[in-house]
Amino acid sequence: MKFALLLFLILNLSGCISTIGDNVAYVTGEVSEECTLRFKNEQTENRNHQTRVINGKFAADFTISPSPSDYELSIECQGNTILKRNVSLPNQQKELNLGVIYSAKT
């Protein structure tokens, strides 16, 4: 029993059976002009790696936590926020397929 416990601790500490790692979330859609896509964990501050410049049809990937977590997704065009939603991943993965989004052109 002591040997099994010791083996489990060694393997866990070495990362052989740990659940530590990253996942990827893909955000897809289409915009009518150049915009900024922001995808961030609701508990973190804004960082450059959480944004992508998008134009036309887009597919953007973001590294996310392997644990279930809540994210804020927004698209800004010419200083106007045209889309903002909260997404819980991995449960709401389908919410990342945004379809066609038209910005407010005047």
Coordinates of C-alpha atoms in Angstrom, one line a residue:
M1 CA 0.0 0.0 0.0
K2 CA 2.8 2.4 0.9
F3 CA 4.5 1.6 -2.4
A4 CA 1.3 2.3 -4.4
L5 CA 0.9 5.7 -2.6
L6 CA 4.5 6.6 -3.2
L7 CA 4.3 5.7 -6.9
F8 CA 1.1 7.7 -7.3
L9 CA 2.7 10.8 -5.7
I10 CA 5.8 10.5 -7.8
L11 CA 3.8 10.2 -11.0
N12 CA 1.5 13.0 -10.1
L13 CA 4.3 15.4 -9.2
S14 CA 6.2 14.5 -12.4
G15 CA 3.1 15.4 -14.5
C16 CA 2.5 11.9 -15.8
I17 CA -1.0 11.7 -14.6
S18 CA -1.8 15.4 -13.9
T19 CA -4.6 17.2 -15.6
I20 CA -2.6 20.3 -16.1
G21 CA -2.6 21.6 -19.7
D22 CA -4.3 24.0 -22.1
N23 CA -7.3 23.8 -24.4
V24 CA -8.1 25.9 -27.5
A25 CA -11.3 27.8 -28.2
Y26 CA -12.1 28.7 -31.8
V27 CA -14.2 31.8 -32.5
T28 CA -15.6 32.0 -36.0
G29 CA -17.8 34.5 -37.9
E30 CA -17.9 37.3 -40.4
V31 CA -17.8 41.0 -40.0
S32 CA -18.2 43.7 -42.7
E33 CA -15.1 45.7 -41.8
E34 CA -11.9 45.6 -39.7
C35 CA -12.7 45.0 -36.0
T36 CA -11.1 43.9 -32.8
L37 CA -12.2 40.6 -31.3
R38 CA -11.5 40.2 -27.5
F39 CA -11.9 36.9 -25.8
K40 CA -10.8 36.8 -22.1
N41 CA -11.4 35.0 -18.9
E42 CA -13.8 37.0 -16.9
Q43 CA -11.4 36.9 -13.9
T44 CA -8.3 38.3 -15.7
E45 CA -7.4 41.8 -16.8
N46 CA -7.1 42.7 -20.5
R47 CA -4.0 41.5 -22.2
N48 CA -2.7 41.7 -25.8
H49 CA -2.9 37.9 -26.3
Q50 CA -6.6 38.1 -25.7
T51 CA -7.4 40.2 -28.8
R52 CA -7.3 39.6 -32.6
V53 CA -7.8 42.0 -35.5
I54 CA -10.5 40.5 -37.7
N55 CA -11.9 41.4 -41.1
G56 CA -14.4 39.5 -43.4
K57 CA -14.7 35.8 -42.6
F58 CA -12.6 35.0 -39.6
A59 CA -11.5 32.0 -37.4
A60 CA -9.5 33.0 -34.3
D61 CA -8.1 30.6 -31.8
F62 CA -7.4 31.3 -28.1
T63 CA -5.6 29.3 -25.5
I64 CA -7.9 28.6 -22.6
S65 CA -7.9 26.8 -19.3
P66 CA -8.6 23.0 -19.3
S67 CA -11.0 23.6 -16.3
P68 CA -14.6 24.8 -16.9
S69 CA -14.5 28.6 -16.9
D70 CA -16.5 31.7 -17.9
Y71 CA -15.2 34.0 -20.7
E72 CA -16.2 37.4 -22.0
L73 CA -16.4 37.7 -25.8
S74 CA -16.7 41.1 -27.5
I75 CA -16.3 42.6 -31.0
E76 CA -15.5 46.3 -31.4
C77 CA -15.6 48.1 -34.7
Q78 CA -14.7 51.8 -35.1
G79 CA -14.9 52.3 -31.4
N80 CA -18.4 50.8 -31.1
T81 CA -19.0 47.5 -29.4
I82 CA -21.2 45.5 -31.8
L83 CA -21.3 42.2 -29.9
K84 CA -20.7 41.3 -26.3
R85 CA -21.6 38.0 -24.6
N86 CA -20.5 35.8 -21.8
V87 CA -19.7 32.2 -22.6
S88 CA -19.2 29.3 -20.2
L89 CA -16.7 26.7 -21.7
P90 CA -16.7 23.9 -22.5
N91 CA -20.6 23.8 -22.0
Q92 CA -21.3 26.6 -24.5
Q93 CA -18.8 25.9 -27.2
K94 CA -21.5 26.4 -29.9
E95 CA -21.8 30.0 -28.8
L96 CA -18.4 30.7 -30.4
N97 CA -19.8 30.3 -33.9
L98 CA -21.0 33.8 -34.3
G99 CA -22.3 33.7 -37.9
V100 CA -22.5 37.0 -39.8
I101 CA -22.2 40.1 -37.8
Y102 CA -22.8 43.5 -39.4
S103 CA -21.2 46.6 -37.8
A104 CA -23.1 49.9 -37.5
K105 CA -21.9 51.6 -40.7
T106 CA -23.4 55.0 -41.4

